[in-house]
Tab-separated table of C-alpha atoms and ligand atoms in Angstrom:
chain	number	residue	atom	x	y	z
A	118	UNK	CA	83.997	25.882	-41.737
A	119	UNK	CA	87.001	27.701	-43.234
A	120	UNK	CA	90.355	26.171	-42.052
A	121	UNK	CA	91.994	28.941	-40.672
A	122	UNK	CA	95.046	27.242	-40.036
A	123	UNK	CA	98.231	29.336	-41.444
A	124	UNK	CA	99.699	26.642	-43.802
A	125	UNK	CA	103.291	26.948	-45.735
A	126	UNK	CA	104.331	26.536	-49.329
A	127	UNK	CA	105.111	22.576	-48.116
A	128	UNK	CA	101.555	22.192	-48.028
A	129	UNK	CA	101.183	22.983	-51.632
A	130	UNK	CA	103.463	20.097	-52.382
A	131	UNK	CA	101.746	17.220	-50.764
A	132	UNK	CA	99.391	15.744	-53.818
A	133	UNK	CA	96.911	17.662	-55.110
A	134	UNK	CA	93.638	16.739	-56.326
A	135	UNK	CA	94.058	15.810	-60.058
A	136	UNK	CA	98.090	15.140	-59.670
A	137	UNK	CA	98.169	11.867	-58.874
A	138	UNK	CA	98.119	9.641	-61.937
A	139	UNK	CA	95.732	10.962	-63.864
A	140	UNK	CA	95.354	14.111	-65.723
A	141	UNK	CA	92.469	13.836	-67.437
A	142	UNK	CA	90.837	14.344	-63.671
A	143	UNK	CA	92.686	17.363	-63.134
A	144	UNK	CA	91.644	18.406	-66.953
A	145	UNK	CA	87.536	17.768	-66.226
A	146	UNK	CA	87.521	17.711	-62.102
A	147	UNK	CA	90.205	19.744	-61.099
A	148	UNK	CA	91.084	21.849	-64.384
A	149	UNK	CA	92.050	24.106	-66.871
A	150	UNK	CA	88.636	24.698	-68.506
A	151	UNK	CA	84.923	23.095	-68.023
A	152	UNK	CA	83.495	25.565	-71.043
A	153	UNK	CA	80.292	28.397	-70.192
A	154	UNK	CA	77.959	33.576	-68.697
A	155	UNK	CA	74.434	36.709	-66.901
A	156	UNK	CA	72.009	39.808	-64.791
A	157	UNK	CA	69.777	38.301	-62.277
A	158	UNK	CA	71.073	39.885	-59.486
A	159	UNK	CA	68.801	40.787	-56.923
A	160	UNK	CA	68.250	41.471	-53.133
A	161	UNK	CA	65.407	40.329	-50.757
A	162	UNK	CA	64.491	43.122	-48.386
A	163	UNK	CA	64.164	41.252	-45.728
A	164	UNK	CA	63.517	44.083	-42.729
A	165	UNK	CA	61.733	46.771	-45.414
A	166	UNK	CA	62.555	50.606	-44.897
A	167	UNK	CA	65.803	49.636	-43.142
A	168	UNK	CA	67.824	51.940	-45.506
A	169	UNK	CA	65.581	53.618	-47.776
A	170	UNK	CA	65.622	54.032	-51.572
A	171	UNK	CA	68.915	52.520	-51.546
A	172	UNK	CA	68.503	49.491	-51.354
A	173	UNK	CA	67.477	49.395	-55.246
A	174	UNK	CA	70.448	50.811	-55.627
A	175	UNK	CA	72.333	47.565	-54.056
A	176	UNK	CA	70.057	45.024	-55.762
A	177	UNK	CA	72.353	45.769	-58.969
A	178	UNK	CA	75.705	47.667	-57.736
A	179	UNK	CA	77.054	50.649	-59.058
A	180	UNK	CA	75.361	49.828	-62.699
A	181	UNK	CA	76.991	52.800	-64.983
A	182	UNK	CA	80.123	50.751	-65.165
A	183	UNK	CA	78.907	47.843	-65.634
A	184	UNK	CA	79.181	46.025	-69.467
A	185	UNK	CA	77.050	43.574	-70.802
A	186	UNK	CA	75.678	40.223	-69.154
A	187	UNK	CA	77.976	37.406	-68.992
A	188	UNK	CA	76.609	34.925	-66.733
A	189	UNK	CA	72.935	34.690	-65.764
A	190	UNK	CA	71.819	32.724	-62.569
A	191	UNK	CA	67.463	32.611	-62.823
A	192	UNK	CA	66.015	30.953	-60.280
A	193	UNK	CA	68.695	28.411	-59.574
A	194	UNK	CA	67.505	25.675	-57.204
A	195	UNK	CA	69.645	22.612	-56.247
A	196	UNK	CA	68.453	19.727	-53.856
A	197	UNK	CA	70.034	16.453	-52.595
A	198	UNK	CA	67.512	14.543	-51.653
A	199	UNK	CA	65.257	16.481	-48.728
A	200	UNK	CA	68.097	18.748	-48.388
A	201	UNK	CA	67.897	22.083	-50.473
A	202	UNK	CA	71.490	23.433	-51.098
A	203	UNK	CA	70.758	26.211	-53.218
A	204	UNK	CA	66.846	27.665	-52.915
A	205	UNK	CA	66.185	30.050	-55.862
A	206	UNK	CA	69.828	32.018	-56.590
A	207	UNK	CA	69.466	34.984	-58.517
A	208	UNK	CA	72.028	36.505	-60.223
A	209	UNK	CA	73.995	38.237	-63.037
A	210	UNK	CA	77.825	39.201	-63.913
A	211	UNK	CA	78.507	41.206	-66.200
A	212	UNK	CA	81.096	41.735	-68.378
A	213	UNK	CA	84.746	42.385	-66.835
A	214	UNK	CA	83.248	42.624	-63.375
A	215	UNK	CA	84.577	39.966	-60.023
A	216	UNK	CA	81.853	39.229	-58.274
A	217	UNK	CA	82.314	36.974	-55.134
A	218	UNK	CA	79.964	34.823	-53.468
A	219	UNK	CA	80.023	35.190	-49.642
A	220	UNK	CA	78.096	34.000	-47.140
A	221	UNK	CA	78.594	31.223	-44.202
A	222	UNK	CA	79.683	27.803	-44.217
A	223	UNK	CA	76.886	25.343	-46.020
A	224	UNK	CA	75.307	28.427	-47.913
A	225	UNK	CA	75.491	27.113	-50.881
A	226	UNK	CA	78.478	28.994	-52.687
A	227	UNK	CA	80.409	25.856	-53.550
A	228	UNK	CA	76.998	23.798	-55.367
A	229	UNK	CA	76.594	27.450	-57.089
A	230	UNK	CA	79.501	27.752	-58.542
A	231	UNK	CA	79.780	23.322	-59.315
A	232	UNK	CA	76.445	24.154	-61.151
A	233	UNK	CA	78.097	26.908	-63.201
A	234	UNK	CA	80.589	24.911	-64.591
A	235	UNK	CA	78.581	21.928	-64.892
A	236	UNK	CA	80.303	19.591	-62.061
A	237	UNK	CA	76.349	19.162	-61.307
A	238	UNK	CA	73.359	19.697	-62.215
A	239	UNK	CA	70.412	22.383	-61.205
A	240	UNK	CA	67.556	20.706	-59.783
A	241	UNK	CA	65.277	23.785	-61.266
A	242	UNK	CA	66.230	27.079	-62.876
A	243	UNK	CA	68.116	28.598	-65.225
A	244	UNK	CA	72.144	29.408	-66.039
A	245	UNK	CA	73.100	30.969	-69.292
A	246	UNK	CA	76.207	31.939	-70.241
A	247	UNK	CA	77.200	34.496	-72.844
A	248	UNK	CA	73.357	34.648	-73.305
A	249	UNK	CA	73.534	30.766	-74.269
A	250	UNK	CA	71.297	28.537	-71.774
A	251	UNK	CA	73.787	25.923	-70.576
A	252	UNK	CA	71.308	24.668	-67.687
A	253	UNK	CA	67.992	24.524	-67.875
A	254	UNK	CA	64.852	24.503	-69.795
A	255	UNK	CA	65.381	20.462	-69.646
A	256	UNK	CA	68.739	20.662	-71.136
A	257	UNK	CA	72.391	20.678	-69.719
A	258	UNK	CA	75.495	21.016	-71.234
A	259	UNK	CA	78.637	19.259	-70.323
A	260	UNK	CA	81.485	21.058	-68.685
A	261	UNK	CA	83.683	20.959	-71.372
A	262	UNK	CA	81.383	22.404	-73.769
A	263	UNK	CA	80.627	25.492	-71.767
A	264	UNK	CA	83.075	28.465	-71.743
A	265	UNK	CA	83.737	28.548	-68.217
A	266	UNK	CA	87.546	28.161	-66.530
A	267	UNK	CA	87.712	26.598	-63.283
A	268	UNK	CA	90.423	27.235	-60.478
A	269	UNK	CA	90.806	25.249	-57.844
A	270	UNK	CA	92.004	25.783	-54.390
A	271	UNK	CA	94.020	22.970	-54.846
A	272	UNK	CA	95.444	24.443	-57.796
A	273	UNK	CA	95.502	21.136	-59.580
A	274	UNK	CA	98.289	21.523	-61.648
A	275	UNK	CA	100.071	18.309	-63.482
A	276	UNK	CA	103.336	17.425	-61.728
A	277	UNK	CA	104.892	15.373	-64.893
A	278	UNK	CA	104.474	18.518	-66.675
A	279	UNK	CA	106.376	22.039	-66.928
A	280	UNK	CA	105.054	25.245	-66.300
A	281	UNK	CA	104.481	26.365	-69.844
A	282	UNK	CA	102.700	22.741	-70.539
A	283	UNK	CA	100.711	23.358	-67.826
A	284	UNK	CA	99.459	26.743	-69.228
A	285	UNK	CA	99.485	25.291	-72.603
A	286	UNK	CA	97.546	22.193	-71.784
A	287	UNK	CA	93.660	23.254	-71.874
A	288	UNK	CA	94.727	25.229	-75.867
A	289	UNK	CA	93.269	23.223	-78.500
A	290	UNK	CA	96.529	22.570	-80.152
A	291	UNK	CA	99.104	23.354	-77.192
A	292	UNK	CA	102.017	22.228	-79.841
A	293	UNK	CA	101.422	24.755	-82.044
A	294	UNK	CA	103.163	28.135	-82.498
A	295	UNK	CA	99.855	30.110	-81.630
A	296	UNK	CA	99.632	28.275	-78.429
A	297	UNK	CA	103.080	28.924	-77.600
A	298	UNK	CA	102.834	32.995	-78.421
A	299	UNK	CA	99.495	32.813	-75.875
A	300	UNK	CA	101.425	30.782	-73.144
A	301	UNK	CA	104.276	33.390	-73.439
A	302	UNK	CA	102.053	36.300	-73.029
A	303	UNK	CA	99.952	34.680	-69.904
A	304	UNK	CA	103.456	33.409	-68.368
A	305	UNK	CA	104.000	37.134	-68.647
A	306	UNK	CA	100.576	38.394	-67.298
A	307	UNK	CA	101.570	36.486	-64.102
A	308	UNK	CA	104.825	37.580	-63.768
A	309	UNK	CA	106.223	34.165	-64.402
A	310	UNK	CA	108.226	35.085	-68.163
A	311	UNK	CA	110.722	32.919	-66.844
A	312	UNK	CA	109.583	30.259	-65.250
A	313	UNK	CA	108.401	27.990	-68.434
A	314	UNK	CA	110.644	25.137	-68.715
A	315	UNK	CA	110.347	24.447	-64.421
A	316	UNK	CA	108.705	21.853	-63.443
A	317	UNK	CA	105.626	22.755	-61.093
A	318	UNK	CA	106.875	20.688	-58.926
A	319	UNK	CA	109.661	23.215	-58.168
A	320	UNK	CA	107.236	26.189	-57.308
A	321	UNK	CA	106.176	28.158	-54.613
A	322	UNK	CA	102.297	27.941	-53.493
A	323	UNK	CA	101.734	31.521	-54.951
A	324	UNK	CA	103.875	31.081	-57.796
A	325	UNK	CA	101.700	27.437	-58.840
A	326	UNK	CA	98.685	29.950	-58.182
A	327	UNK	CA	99.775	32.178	-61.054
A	328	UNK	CA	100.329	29.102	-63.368
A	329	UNK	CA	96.622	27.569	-62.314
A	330	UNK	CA	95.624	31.045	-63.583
A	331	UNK	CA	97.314	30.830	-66.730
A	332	UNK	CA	95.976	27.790	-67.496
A	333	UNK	CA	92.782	28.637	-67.110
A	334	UNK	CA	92.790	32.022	-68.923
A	335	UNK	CA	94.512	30.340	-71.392
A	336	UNK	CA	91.088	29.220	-73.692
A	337	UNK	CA	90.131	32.965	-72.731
A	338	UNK	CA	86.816	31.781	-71.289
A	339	UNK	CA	83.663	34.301	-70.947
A	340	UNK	CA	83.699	33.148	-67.110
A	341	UNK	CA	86.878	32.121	-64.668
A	342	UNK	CA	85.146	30.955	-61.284
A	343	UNK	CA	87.454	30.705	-58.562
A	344	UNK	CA	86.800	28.597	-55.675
A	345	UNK	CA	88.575	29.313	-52.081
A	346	UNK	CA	91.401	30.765	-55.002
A	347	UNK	CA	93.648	31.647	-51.647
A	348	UNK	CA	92.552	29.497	-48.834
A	349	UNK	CA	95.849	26.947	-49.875
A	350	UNK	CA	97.819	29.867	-48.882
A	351	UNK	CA	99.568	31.240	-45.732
A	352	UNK	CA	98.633	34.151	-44.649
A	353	UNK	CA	100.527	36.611	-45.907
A	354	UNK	CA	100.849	35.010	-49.171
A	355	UNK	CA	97.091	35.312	-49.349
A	356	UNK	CA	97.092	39.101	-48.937
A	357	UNK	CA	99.824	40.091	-51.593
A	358	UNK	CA	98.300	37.187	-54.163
A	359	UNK	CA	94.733	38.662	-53.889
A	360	UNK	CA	96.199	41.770	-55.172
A	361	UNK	CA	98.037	40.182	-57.794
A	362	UNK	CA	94.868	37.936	-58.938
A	363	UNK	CA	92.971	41.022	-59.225
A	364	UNK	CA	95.412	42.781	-61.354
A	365	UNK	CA	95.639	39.732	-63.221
A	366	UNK	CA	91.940	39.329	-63.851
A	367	UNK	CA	91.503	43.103	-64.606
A	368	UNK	CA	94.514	43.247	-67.139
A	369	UNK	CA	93.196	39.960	-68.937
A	370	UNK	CA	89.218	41.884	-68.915
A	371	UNK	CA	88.254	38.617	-67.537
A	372	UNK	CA	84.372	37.924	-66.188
A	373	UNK	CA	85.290	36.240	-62.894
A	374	UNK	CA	83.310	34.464	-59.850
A	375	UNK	CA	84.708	33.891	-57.097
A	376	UNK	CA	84.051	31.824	-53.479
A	377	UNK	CA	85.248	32.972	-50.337
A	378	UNK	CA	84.328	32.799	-46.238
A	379	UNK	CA	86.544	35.915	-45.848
A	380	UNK	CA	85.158	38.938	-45.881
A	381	UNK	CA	88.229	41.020	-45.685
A	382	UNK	CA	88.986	38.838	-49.220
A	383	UNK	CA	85.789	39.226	-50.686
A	384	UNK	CA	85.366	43.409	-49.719
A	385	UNK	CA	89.315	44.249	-50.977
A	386	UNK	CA	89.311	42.759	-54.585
A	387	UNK	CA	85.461	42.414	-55.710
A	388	UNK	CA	83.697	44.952	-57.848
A	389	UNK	CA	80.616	43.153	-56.593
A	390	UNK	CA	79.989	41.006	-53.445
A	391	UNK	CA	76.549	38.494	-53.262
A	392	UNK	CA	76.001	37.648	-49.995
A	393	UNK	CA	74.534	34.324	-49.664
A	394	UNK	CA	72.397	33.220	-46.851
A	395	UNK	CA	70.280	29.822	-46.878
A	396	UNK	CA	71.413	29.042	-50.536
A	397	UNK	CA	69.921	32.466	-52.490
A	398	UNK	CA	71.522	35.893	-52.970
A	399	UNK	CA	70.376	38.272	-49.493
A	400	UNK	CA	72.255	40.937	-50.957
A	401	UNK	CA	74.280	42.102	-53.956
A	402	UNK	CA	75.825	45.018	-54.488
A	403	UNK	CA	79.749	46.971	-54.583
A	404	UNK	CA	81.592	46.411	-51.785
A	405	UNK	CA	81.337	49.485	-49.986
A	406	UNK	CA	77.345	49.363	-50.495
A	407	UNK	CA	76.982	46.106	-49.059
A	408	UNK	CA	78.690	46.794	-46.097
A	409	UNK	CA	77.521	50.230	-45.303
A	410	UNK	CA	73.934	50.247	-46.034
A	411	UNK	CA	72.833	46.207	-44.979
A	412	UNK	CA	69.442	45.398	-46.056
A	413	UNK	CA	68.953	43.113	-43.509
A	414	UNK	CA	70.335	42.069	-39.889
A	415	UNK	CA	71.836	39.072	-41.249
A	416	UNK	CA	74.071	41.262	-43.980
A	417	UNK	CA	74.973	43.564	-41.336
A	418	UNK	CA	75.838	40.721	-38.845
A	419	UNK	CA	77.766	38.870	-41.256
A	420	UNK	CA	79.856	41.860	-42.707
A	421	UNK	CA	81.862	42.788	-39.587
A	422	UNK	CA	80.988	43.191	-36.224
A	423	UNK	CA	77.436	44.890	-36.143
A	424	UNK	CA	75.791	45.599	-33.129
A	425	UNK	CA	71.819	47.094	-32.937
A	426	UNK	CA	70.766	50.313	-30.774
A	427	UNK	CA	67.329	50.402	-30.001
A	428	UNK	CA	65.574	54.045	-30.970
A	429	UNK	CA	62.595	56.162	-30.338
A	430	UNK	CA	61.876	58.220	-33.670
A	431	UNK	CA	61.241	61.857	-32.832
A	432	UNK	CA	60.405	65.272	-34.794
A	433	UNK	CA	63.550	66.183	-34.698
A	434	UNK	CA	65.707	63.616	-32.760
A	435	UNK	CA	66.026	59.524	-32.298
A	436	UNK	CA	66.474	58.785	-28.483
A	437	UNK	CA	68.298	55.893	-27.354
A	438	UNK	CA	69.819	54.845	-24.031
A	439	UNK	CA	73.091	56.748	-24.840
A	440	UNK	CA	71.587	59.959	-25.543
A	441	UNK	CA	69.459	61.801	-28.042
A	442	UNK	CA	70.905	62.037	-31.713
A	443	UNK	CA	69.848	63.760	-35.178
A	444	UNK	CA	67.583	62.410	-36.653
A	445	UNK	CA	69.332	63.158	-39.872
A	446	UNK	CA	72.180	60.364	-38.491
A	447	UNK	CA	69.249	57.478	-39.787
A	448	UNK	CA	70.224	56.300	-43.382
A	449	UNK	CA	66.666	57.136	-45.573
A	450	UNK	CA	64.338	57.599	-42.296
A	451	UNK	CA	61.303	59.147	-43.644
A	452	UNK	CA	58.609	60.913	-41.849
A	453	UNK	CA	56.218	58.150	-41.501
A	454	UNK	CA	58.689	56.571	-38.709
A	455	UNK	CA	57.729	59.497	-35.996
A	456	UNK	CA	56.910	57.777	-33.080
A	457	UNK	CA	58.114	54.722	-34.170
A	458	UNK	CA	60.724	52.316	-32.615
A	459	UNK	CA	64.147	51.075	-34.793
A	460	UNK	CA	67.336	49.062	-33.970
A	461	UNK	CA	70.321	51.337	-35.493
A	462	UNK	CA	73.169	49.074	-36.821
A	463	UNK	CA	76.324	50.135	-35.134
A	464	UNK	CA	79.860	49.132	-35.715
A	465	UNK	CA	82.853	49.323	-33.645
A	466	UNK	CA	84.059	52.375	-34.994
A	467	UNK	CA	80.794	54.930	-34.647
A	468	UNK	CA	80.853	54.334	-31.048
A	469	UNK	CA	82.897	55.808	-28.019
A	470	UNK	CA	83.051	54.727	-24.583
A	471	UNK	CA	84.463	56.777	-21.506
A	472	UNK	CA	85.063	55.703	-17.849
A	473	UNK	CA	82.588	57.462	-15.545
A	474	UNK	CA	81.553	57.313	-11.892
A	475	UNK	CA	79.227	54.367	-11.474
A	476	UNK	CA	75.859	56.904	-11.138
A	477	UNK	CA	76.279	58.410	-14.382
A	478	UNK	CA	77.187	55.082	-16.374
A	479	UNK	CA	75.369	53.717	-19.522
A	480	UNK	CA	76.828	50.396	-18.184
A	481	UNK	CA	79.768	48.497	-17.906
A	482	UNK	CA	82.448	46.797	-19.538
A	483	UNK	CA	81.884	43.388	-20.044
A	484	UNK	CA	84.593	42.036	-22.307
A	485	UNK	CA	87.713	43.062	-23.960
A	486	UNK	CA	89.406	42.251	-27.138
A	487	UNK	CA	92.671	42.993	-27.453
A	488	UNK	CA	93.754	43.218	-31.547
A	489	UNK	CA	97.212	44.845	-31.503
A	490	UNK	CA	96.828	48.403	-32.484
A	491	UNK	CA	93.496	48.341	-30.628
A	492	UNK	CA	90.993	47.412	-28.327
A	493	UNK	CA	87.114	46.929	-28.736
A	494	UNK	CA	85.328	47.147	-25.745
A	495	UNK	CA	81.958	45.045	-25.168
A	496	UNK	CA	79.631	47.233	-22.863
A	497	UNK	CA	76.190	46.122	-21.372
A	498	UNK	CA	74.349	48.752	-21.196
A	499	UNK	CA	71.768	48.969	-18.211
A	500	UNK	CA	69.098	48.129	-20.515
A	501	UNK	CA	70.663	44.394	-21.515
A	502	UNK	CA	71.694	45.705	-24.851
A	503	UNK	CA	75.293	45.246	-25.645
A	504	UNK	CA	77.802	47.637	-27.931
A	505	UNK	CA	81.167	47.053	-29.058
A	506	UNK	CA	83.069	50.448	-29.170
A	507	UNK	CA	86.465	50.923	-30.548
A	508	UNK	CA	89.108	52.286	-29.051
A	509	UNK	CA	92.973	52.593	-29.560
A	510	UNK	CA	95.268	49.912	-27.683
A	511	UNK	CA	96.767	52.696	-25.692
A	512	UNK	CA	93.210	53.249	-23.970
A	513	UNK	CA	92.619	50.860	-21.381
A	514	UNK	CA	89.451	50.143	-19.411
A	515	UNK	CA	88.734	47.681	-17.052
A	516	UNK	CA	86.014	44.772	-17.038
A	517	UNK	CA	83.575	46.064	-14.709
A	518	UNK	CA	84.941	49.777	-15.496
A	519	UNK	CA	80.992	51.855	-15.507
A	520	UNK	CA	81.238	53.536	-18.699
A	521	UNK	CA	78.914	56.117	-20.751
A	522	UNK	CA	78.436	55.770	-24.467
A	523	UNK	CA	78.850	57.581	-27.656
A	524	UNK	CA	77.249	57.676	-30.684
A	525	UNK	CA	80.228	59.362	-33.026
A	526	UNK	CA	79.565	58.133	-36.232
A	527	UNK	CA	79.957	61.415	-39.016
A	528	UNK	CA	78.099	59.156	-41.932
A	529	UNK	CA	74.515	58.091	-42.042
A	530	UNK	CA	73.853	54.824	-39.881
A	531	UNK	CA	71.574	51.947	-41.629
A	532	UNK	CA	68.110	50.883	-39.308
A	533	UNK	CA	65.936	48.352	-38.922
A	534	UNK	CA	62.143	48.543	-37.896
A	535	UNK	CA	62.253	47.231	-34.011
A	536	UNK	CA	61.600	43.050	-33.370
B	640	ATP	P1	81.546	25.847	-47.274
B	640	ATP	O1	81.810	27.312	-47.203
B	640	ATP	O2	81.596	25.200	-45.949
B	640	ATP	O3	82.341	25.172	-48.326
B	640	ATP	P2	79.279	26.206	-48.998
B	640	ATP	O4	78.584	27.502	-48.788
B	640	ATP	O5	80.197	26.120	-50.168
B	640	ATP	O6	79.997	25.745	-47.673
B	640	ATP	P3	77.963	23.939	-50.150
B	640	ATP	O7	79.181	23.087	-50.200
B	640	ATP	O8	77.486	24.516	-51.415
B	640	ATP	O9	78.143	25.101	-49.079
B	640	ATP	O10	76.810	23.080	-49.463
B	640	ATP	C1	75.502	23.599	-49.269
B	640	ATP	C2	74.673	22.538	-48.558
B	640	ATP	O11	74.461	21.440	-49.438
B	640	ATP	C3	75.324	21.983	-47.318
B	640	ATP	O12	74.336	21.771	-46.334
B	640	ATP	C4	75.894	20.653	-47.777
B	640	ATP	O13	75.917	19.720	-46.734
B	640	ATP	C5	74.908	20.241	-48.861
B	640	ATP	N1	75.553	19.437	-49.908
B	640	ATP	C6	76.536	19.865	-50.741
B	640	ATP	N2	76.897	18.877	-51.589
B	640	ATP	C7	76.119	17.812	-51.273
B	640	ATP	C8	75.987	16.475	-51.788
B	640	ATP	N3	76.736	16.058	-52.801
B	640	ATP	N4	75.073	15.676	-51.222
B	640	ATP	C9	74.295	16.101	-50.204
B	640	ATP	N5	74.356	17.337	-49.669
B	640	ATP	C10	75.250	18.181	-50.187
């Protein structure tokens, strides 16, 4: 599970995978670059009909802005013994786009992105890179001879060396006067012009972020995969450095994958999000797509809090326990659901509870969760199914309070056909 445990710029200090004596481990385990690029990307439709043509739509993102393939995942399957890790991963990046692997502790994201850069090998399926097949086809290629930059969460940095060594370290020839006009300009990208003869040593957790980043631009690889990037970070540090990476990656044009538990991460700074379930893609699309239109349960239950209505299609109208609603409020419903029964995914946000005398309740509150600038309100409806409404912190109900219910979403609502 993530370690959610606010840590400090000391922590960055104690040694670091790769410091210790040996830099060639940072260089090949921990580094600067392991060598390697795709469009694969696709969704399984697990509950079908749940929000209409648009699913297709998420299977490849918002494609008009998309460039060419960099990095191609086909059919990626990775097993330790009886244990399958990764069970048939799908997908492409393309050019200039951060895509970020999402998905649950044990999904898979860390073995996906090891068997990008070549820290293991696929049991069956393809990768290619920049349209070259680095795995697969009964051949792999070494990490350091695909074009694929690796950054830690650790960081990994080399403690006997300076900042601008560090940068200059995975260049070809990092004493040369090429090498020290591209180590100026990334010290610059990262806002760190001035920071080339300190030692790393000397550095602040975000600012030894900036020069992991360096480094690993540095070769200008087709892919940068970034693994937990922030998770070394405290907490506020990791919300003002997310910005910065993505600045940083967009600036440099760089094809980047990245690995994250957070959502809130993974939905700010990704052009695309893959949401991994049971080690293959469930769902791939922008940001925005993936978390308003779900294409199954489990996206919709992973992405925030999600809670299912059960509905009654009609002519005109759904029914539910908390009233009758247009039918129009269904995401893609299409005629051939009259008469049918659907779950309607809910958040926080569409719904509204208000305090009423016992006989004309919906149900009750069961729980509340107090977040600072608001309150969301669990309520058990009297038919056993339970909604989480949101409400501002100044609005305070009771557990036990008899409440009714209100649908008051303004944007179409994704569905599911009943279980
Ligand atoms: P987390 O978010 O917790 O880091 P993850 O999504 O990155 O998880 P992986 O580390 O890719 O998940 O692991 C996927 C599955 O493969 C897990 O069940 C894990 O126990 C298993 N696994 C990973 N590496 C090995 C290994 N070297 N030997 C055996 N099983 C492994």
């Amino acid at each position: 599970m993530r370690d959610d445990t606010p840590r400090t710029d000391c922590d960055a200090d104690r040694p670091q995978r790769g410091d210790a004596t040996d830099g060639d481990d940072a260089a090949t385990d921990g580094g600067a670059t392991v060598g390697a690029s795709g469009d694969g990307a696709s969704a399984s439709r697990s509950d079908p009909g749940s929000v209409g043509d648009r699913a297709d739509d998420a299977v490849d993102g918002v494609s008009d802005r998309r460039g060419d393939p960099v990095l191609e995942l086909d059919g990626v399957i990775k097993r330790y013994g009886s244990e399958t890790a990764v069970s048939g991963m799908e997908l492409t990046v393309h050019e200039g786009e951060l895509v970020t692997l999402l998905g649950p502790s044990g999904c898979g994201k860390t073995t996906t992105l090891r068997m990008i850069a070549g820290l293991e090998t696929p049991t069956d399926g393809t990768i290619a890179v920049g349209g070259d097949v680095v795995a697969g086809h009964g051949a792999v290629r070494p990490p350091e001879e695909r074009d694929v930059g690796l950054v830690f969460q650790e960081f990994a940095l080399f403690p006997h060396l300076t900042v601008a060594e560090n940068v200059a370290f995975g260049l070809d020839d990092p004493d040369s006067a090429a090498a020290d006009s591209r180590v100026a300009e990334l010290l610059e990208l990262v806002g760190l012009d001035d920071y080339g003869d300190r030692s790393v040593t000397d550095l602040s957790g975000g600012q030894r972020q900036r020069v992991a980043l360096a480094r690993s631009l540095a070769p200008e690889p087709d892919v940068l995969l970034l693994d937990e990037p922030f998770s070394n970070l405290d907490v506020s540090l990791r919300v003002r450095m997310r910005e910065e990476v993505k600045r940083i990656l967009d600036e440099a044009g760089v094809t980047a994958v990245s690995v994250t538990h957070d959502q809130e991460e993974a939905l700010s700074i990704s052009d695309r999000v893959a949401v991994i379930n049971d080690g293959h893609v469930e769902q791939v699309g922008a940001p925005g797509e993936v978390f308003e239109h779900p294409t199954s349960r489990f996206v919709a239950s992973f992405l925030g809090q999600a809670s299912f209505l059960p509905a009654r299609v009609g002519e005109r109208d759904i029914e539910t326990s908390v009233g009758s609603y247009d039918r129009d409020l269904l995401n893609g419903l299409g005629d051939g659901y009259v008469g049918s029964h659907v779950d309607v995914l809910v958040r926080p946000d569409d719904l509204r509870a208000t305090p009423v005398p016992a006989g004309d309740a919906d149900g009750e509150v069961i729980r509340r969760q107090y977040t600072g600038p608001s309150f969301v309100y669990h309520v058990k409806l009297n038919d056993g199914t339970v909604l989480r409404c949101l409400h501002n912190h100044t609005e305070e109900f009771d557990v036990g309070e008899p409440v009714a219910v209100t649908l008051v979403a303004d944007h179409a609502l994704a569905w599911y056909p009943a279980q």
